Short mmCIF file of C-alpha atoms in Angstrom, two decimals:
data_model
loop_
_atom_site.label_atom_id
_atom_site.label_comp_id
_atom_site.label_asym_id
_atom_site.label_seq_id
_atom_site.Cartn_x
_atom_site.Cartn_y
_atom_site.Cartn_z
CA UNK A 1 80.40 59.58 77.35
CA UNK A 2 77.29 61.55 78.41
CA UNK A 3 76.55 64.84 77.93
CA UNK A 4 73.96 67.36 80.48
CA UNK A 5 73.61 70.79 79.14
CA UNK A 6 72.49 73.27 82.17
CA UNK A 7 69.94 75.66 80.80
CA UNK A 8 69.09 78.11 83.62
CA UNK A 9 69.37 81.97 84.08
CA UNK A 10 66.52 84.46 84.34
CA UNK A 11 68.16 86.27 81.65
CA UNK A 12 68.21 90.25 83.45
CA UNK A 13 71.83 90.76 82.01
CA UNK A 14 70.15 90.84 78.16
CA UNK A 15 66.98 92.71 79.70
CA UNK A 16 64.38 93.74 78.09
CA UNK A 17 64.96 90.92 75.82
CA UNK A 18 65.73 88.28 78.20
CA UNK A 19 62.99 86.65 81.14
CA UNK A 20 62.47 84.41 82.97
CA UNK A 21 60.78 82.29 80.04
CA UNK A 22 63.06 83.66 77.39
CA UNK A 23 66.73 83.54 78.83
CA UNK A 24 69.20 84.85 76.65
CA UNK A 25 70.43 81.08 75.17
CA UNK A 26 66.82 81.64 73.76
CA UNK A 27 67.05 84.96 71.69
CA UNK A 28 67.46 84.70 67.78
CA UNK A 29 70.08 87.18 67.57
CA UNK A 30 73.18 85.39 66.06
CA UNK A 31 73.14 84.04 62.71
CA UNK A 32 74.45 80.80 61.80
CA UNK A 33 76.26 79.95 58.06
CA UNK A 34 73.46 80.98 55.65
CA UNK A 35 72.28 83.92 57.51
CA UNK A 36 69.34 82.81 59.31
CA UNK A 37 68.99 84.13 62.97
CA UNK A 38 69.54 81.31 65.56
CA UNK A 39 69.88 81.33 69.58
CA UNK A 40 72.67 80.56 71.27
CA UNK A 41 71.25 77.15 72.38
CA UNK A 42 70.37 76.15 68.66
CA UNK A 43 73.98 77.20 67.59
CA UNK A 44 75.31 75.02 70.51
CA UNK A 45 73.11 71.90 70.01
CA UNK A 46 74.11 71.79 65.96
CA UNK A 47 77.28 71.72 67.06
CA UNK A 48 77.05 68.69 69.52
CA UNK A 49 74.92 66.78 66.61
CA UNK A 50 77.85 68.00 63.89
CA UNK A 51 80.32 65.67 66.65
CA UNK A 52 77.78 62.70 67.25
CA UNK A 53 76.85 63.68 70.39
CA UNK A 54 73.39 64.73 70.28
CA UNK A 55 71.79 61.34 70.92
CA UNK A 56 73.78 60.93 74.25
CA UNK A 57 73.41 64.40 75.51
CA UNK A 58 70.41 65.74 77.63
CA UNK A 59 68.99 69.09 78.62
CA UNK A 60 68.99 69.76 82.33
CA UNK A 61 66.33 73.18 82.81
CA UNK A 62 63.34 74.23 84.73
CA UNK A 63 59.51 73.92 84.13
CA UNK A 64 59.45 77.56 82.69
CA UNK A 65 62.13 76.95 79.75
CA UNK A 66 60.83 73.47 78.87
CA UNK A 67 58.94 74.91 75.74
CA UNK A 68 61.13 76.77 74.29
CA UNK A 69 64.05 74.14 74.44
CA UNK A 70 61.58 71.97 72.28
CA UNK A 71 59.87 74.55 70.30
CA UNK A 72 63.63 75.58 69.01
CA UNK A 73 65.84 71.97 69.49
CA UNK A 74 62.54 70.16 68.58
CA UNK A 75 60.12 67.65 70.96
CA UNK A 76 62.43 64.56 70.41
CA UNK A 77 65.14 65.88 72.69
CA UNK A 78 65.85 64.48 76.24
CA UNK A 79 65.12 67.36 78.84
CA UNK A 80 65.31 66.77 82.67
CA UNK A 81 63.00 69.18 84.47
CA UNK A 82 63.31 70.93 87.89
CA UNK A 83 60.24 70.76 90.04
CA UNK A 84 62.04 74.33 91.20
CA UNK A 85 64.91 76.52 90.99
CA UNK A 86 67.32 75.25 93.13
CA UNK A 87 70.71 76.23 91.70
CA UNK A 88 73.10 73.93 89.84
CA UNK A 89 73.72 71.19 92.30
CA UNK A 90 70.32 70.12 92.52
CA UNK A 91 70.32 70.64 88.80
CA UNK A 92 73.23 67.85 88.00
CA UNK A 93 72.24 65.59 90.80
CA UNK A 94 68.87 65.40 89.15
CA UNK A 95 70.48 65.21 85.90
CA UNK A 96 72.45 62.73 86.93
CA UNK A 97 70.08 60.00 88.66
CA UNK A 98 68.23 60.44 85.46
CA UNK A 99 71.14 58.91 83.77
CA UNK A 100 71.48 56.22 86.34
CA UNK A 101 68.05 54.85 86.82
CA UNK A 102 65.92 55.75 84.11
CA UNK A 103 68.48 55.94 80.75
CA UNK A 104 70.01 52.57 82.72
CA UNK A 105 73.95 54.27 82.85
CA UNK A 106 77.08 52.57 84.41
CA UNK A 107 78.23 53.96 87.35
CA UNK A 108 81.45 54.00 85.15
CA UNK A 109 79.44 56.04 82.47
CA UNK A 110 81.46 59.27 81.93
CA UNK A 111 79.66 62.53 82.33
CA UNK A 112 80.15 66.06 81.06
CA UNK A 113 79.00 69.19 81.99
CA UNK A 114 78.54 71.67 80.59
CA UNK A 115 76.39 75.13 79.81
CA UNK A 116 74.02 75.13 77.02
CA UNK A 117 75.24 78.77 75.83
CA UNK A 118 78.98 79.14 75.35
CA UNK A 119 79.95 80.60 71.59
CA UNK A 120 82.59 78.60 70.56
CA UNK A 121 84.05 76.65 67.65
CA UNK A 122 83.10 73.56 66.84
CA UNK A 123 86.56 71.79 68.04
CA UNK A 124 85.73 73.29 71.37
CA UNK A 125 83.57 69.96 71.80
CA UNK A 126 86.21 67.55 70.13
CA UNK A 127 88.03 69.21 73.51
CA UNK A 128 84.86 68.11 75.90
CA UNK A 129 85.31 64.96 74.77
CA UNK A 130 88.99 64.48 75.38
CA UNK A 131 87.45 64.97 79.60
CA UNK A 132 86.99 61.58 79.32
CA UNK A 133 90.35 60.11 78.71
CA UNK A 134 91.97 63.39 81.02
CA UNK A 135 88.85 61.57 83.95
CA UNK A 136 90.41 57.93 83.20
CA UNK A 137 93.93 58.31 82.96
CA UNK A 138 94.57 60.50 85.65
CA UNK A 139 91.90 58.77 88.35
CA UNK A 140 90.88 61.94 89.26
CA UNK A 141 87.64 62.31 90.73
CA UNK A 142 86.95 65.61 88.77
CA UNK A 143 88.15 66.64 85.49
CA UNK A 144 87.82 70.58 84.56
CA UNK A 145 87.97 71.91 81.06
CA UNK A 146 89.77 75.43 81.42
CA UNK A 147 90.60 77.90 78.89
CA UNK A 148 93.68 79.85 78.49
CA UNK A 149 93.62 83.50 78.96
CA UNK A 150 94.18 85.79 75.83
CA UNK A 151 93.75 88.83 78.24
CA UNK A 152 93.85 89.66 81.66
CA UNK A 153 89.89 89.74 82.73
CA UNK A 154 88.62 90.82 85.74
CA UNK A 155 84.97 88.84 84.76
CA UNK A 156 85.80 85.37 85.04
CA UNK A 157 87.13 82.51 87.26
CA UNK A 158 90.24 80.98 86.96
CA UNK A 159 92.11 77.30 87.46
CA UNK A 160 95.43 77.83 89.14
CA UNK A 161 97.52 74.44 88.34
CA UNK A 162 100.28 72.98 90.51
CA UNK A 163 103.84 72.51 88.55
CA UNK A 164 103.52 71.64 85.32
CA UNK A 165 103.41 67.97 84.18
CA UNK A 166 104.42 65.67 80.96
CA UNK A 167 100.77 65.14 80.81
CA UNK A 168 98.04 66.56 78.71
CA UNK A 169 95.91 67.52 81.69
CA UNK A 170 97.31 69.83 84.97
CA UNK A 171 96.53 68.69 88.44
CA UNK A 172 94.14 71.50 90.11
CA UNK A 173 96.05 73.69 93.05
CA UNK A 174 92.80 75.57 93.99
CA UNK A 175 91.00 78.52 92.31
CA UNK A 176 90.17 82.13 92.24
CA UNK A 177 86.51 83.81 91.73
CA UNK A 178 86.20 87.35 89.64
CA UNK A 179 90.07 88.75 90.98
CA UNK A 180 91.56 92.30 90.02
CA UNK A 181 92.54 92.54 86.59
CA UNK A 182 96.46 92.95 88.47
CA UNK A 183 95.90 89.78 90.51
CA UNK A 184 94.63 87.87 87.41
CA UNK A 185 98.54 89.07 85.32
CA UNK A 186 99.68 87.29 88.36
CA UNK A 187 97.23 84.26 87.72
CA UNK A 188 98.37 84.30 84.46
CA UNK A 189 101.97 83.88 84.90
CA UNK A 190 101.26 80.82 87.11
CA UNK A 191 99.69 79.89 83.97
CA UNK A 192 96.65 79.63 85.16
CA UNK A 193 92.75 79.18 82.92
CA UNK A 194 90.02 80.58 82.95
CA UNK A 195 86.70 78.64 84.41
CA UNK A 196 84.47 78.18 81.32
CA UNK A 197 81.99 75.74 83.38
CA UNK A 198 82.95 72.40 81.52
CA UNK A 199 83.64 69.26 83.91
CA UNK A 200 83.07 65.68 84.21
CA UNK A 201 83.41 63.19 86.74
CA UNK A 202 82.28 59.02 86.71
CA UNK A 203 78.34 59.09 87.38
CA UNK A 204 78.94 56.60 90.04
CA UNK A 205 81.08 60.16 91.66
CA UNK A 206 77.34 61.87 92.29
CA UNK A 207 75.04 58.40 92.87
CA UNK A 208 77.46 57.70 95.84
CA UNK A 209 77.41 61.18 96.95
CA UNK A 210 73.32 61.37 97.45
CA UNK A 211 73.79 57.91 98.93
CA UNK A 212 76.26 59.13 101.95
CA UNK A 213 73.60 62.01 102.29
CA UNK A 214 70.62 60.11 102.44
CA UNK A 215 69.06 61.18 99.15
CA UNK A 216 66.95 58.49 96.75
CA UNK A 217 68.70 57.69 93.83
CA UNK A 218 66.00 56.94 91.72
CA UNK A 219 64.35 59.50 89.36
CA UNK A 220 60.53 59.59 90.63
CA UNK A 221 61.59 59.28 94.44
CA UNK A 222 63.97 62.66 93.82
CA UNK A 223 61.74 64.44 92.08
CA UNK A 224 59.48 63.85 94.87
CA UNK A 225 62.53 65.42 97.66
CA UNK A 226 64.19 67.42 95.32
CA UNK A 227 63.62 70.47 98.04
CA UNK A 228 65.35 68.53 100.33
CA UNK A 229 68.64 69.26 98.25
CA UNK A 230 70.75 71.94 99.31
CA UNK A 231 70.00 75.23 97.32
CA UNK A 232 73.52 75.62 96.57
CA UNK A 233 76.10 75.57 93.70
CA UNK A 234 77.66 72.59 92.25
CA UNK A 235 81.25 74.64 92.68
CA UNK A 236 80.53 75.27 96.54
CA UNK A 237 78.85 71.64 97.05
CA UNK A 238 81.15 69.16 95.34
CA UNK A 239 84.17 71.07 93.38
CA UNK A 240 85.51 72.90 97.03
CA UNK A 241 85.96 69.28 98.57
CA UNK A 242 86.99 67.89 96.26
CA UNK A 243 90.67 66.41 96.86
CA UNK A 244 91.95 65.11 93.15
CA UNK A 245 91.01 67.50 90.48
CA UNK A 246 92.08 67.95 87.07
CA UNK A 247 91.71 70.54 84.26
CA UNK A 248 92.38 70.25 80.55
CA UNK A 249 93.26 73.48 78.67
CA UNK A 250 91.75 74.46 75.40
CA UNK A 251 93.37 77.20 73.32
CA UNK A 252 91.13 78.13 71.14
CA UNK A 253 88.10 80.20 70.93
CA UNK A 254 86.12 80.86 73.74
CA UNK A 255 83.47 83.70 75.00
CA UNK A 256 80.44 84.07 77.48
CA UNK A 257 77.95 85.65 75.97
CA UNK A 258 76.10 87.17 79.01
CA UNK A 259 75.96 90.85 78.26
CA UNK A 260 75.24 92.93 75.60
CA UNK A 261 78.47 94.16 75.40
CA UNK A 262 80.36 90.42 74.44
CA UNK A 263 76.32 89.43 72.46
CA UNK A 264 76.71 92.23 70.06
CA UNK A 265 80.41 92.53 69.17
CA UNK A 266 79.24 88.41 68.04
CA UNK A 267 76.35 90.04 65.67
CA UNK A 268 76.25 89.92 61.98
CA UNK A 269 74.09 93.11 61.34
CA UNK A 270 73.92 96.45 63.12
CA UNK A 271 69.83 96.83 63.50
CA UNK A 272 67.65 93.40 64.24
CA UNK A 273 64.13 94.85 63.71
CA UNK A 274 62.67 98.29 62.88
CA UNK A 275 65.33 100.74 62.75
CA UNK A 276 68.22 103.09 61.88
CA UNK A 277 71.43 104.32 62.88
CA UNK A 278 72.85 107.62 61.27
CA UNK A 279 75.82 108.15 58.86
CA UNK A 280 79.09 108.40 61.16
CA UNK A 281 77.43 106.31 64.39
CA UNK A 282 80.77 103.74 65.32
CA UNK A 283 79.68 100.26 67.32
CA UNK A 284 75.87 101.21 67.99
CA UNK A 285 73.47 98.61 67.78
CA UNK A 286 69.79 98.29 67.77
CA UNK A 287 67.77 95.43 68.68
CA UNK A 288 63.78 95.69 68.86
CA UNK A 289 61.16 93.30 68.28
CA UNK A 290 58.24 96.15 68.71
CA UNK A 291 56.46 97.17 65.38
CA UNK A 292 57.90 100.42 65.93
CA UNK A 293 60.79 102.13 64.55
CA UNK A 294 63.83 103.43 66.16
CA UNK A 295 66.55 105.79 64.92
CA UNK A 296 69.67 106.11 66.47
CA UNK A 297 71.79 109.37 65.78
CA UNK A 298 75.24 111.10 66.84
CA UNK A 299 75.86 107.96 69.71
CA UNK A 300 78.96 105.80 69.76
CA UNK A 301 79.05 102.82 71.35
CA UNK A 302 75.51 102.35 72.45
CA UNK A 303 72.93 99.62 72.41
CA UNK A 304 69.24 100.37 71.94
CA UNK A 305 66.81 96.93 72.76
CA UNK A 306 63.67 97.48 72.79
CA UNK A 307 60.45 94.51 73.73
CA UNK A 308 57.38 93.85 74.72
CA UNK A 309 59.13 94.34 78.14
CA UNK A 310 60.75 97.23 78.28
CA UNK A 311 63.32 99.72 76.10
CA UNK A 312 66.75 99.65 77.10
CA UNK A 313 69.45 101.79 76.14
CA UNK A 314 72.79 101.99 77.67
CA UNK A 315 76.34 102.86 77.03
CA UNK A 316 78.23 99.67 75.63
CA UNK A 317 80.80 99.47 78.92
CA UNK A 318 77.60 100.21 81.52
CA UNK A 319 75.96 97.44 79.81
CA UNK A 320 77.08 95.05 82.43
CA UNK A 321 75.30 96.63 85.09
CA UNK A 322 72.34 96.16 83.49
CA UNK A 323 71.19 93.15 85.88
CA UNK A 324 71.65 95.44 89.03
CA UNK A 325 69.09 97.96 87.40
CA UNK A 326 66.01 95.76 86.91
CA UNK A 327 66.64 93.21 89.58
CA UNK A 328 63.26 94.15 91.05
CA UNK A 329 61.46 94.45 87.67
CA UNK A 330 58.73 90.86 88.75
CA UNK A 331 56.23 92.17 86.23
CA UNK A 332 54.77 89.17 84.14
CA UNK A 333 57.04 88.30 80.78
CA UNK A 334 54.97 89.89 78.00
CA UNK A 335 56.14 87.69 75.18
CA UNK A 336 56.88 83.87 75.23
CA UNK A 337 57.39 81.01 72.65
CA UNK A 338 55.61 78.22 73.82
CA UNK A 339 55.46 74.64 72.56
CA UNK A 340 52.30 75.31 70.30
CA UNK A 341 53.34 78.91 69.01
CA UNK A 342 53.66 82.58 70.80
CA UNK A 343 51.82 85.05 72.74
CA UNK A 344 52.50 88.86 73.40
CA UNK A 345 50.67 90.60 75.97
CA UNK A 346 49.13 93.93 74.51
CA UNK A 347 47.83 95.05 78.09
CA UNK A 348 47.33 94.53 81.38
CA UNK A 349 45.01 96.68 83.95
CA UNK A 350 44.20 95.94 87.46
CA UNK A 351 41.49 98.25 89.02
CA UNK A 352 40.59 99.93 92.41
CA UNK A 353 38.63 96.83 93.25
CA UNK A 354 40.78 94.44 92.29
CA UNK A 355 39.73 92.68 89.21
CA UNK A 356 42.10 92.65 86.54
CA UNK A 357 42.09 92.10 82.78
CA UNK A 358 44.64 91.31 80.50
CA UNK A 359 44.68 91.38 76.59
CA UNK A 360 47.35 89.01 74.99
CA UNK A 361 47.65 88.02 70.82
CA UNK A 362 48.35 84.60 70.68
CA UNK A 363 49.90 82.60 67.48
CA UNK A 364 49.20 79.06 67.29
CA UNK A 365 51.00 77.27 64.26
CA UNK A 366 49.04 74.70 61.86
CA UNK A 367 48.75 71.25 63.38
CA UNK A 368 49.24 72.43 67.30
CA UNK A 369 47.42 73.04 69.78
CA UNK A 370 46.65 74.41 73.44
CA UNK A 371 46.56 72.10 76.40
CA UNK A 372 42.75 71.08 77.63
CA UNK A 373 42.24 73.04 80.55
CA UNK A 374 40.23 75.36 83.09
CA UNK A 375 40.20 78.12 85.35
CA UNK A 376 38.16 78.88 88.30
CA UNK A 377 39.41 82.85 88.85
CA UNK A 378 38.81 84.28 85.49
CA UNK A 379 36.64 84.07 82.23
CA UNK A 380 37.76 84.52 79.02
CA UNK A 381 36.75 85.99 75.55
CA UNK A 382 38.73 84.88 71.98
CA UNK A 383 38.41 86.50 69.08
CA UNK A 384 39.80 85.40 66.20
CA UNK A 385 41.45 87.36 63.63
CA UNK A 386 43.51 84.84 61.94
CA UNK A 387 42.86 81.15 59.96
CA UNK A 388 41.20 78.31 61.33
CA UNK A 389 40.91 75.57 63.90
CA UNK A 390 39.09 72.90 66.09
CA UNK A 391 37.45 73.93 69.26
CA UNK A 392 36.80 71.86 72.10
CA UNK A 393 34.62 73.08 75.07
CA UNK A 394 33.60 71.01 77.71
CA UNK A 395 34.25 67.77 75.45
CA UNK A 396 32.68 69.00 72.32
CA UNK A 397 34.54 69.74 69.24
CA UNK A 398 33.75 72.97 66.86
CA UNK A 399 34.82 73.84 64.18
CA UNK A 400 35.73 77.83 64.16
CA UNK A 401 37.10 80.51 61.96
CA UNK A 402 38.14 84.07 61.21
CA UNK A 403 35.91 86.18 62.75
CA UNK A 404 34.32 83.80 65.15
CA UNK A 405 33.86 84.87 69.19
CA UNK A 406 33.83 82.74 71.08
CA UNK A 407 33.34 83.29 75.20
CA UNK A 408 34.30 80.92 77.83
CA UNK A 409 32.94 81.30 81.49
CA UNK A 410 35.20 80.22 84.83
CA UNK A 411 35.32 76.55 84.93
CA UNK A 412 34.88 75.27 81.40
CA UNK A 413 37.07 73.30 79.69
CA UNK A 414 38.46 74.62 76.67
CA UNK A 415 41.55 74.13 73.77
CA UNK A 416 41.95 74.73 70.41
CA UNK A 417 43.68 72.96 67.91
CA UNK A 418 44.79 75.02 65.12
CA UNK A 419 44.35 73.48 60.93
CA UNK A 420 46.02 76.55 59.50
CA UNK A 421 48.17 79.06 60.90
CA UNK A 422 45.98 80.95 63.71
CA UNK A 423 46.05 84.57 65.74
CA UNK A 424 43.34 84.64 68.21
CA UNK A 425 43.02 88.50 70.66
CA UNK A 426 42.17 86.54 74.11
CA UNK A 427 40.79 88.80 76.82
CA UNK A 428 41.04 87.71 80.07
CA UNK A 429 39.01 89.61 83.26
CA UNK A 430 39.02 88.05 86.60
CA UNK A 431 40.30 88.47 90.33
CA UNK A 432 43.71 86.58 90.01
CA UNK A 433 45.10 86.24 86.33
CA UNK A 434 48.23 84.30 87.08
CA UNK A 435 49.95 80.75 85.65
CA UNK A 436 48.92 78.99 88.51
CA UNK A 437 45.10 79.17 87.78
CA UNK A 438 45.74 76.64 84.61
CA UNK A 439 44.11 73.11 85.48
CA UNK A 440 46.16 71.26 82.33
CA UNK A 441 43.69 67.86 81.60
CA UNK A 442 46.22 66.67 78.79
CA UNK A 443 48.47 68.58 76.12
CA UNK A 444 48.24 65.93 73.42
CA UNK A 445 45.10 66.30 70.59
CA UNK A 446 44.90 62.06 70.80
CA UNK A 447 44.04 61.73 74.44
CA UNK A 448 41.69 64.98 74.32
CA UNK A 449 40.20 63.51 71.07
CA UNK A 450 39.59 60.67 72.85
CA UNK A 451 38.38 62.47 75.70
CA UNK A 452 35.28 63.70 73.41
CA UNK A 453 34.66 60.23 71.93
CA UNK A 454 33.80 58.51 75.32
CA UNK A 455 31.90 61.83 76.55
CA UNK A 456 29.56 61.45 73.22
CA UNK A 457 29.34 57.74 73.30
CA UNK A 458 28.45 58.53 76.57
CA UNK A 459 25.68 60.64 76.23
CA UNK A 460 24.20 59.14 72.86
CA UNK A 461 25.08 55.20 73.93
#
């Protein structure tokens, strides 16, 4: 069996902590058995290696998440990248002719789904693995892993079997999307579960799928058409007509973590970061990664977050509306994790006459380092303030250090590889600063290394 993890979201329910870069399976808020802070997708992922599965499972995401994935699971993990958002269909199709023509699968390779964020226990995944024989044995086309109800919510989806069976696995009737907390009793009593997003189907299910619609089934050739697939859901795409479905119930512990209602009641401490809440203060939490402090006094049942991005602070049960609220926040995200370290932007200006400048602090860990690029709309000027590193500049290496300035004009090509732990305060001024004005040459040291070598063997003979 197979396993695809779908990392998506643009994180606004967990605003201001959550962005587009940083969705909320990213943030280091829970905290694992010896107290150190982990994401939700690190938490998941150590559970999938505790089973075996981690060398069969893969992470299906877009271009903007890529770096983080590796920077927390590590650069040795499989990850299947979306040219663009297109929803989850496109997501598992990709994920899936990846499977099929590049890792080599059977079209009688079993495949699960499932999100890379639940916060479960670890038998939860013995479960996902029992899809398999639930798939085989019943010769369904679909198998759905559903959990049963401890209450009746008004937030979720739910399975609705037909009559019970001798079997370990129902036979699907149809389902219902977010009903009344009344119509959901009534779900109940048909004993019906709750969608928690886990399914698996025979690969050879979605290869013959993109076949009857005319899509390539090999990896480079849908990469290249990938906006040709519908910008849909999987649900809506495949699950709706679908004829022979299954579902497996699990009874044990389940919850989505998507607000910060449900993240903090999962929280070991009261205040991540700089503050304090007063004597007497009952299910108040503070989150804040600024450097300054917050104090919370006289309010129940409030959460205070507070980032680079913005300060939040809402009433526990409003929390969910959250999303609604900053919908139309597109401001750039002012603090990412990237592959070779962080950044956080400490300002941003655009003038009357439209050039702009933006002042980030960048941390680059010890043995990383920047991809070789250019830009042709802005200059920039880095000062650093923190250890030491190797500069390259139009394919000649420097040494630099603490204290060093160092200014490079549109069109150079510049990176920096860092020896010790780094900080560098990078100003950028120029008429567009935006992602797309990054001309990447190479992100690996060897090939830009080598880069310089046949530049000077060039010029010297």
């Amino acid at each position: 069996m197979r396993l695809v993890l779908l990392s998506g979201g643009s994180g606004k329910r967990l605003w201001p902590l959550s962005n587009d870069a940083r969705s909320k399976q990213f943030l280091k808020v829970l905290s694992d058995e010896d107290g150190n802070k982990v994401s939700m997708v690190q938490r998941v992922w150590k559970q999938i290696e505790e089973i075996g599965m981690a060398d069969n499972s893969i992470i299906a995401t877009s271009s903007s998440q890529v770096d983080m994935i590796k920077t927390q699971l590590g650069q040795d993990v499989h990850v299947v990248t979306e040219p663009e958002r297109r929803d989850t269909f496109p997501a598992i199709a990709l994920a899936a002719v990846y499977l099929y023509s590049v890792q080599k699968c059977s079209i009688d390779e079993v495949v699960g789904m499932l999100p890379v964020d639940p916060y479960v226990e670890n038998r939860f995944f013995n479960r996902v693995q029992d899809l398999e024989e639930a798939l085989l044995s019943s010769g369904a086309d679909l198998a759905l892993m559903g959990v049963k109800p401890t209450y009746p919510s008004a937030k979720y989806g739910y399975i609705i079997p037909k009559n019970k069976t001798e079997n370990s696995y129902l036979t699907v009737d149809y389902f219902k999307e977010k009903p009344t907390e009344e119509q959901a009793e009534e779900l109940i009593e048909q004993n019906a579960l709750w969608n928690c997003g886990v399914f698996a189907f025979k690969l050879g299910y979605i290869i013959d799928l993109l076949k009857d619609r005319g899509m390539p089934i090999e990896y480079s050739q849908l990469l290249r058409n990938y906006h040709k697939l519908p910008k849909n859901s999987f649900d809506y795409e495949v699950v709706e007509r679908t004829n022979h479905i299954v579902s497996l119930p699990y009874d044990g512990y389940w919850k989505d973590l998507g607000t910060w209602n449900t993240l903090t009641d999962e929280m070991a401490v009261q205040v991540t970061g700089k503050g304090v809440i007063g004597k007497g203060v009952q299910n108040s939490h503070i989150v804040n990664e600024l450097d300054i402090p917050i104090t919370l006094l006289g309010l129940d049942n409030v959460v205070v977050a507070a980032s680079p991005d913005g300060i939040l602070v809402t009433d526990k049960d409003a929390s969910t509306k959250v999303k609604e609220y900053v919908e139309g926040f597109n401001s750039r995200p002012m603090y990412e994790e990237r592959r070779w370290g962080w950044y956080r932007v400490l300002e941003y200006t655009r003038y009357a006459e439209g050039n702009e400048v933006l002042i980030k602090r960048l941390g680059i860990t010890a043995g990383k380092n920047l991809s070789y690029q250019m830009h042709y709309k802005r200059s920039e000027i880095w000062t650093i303030v923190k250890g030491e590193g190797i500069f390259v500049f139009n394919d000649q290496l420097s040494h630099v250090r603490t204290g060093d300035v160092i200014h490079i004009p549109l069109g150079a090509k510049h990176t920096l590889k860092a020896t010790t732990d780094m900080e560098i305060i990078e100003v950028q001024t120029g008429s567009e600063l935006i992602e797309e004005d990054i001309f990447r040459t190479s992100n690996e040291w060897e090939v830009i290394e080598e880069i310089c070598k046949v530049k000077l063997t060039a010029r010297y003979g």
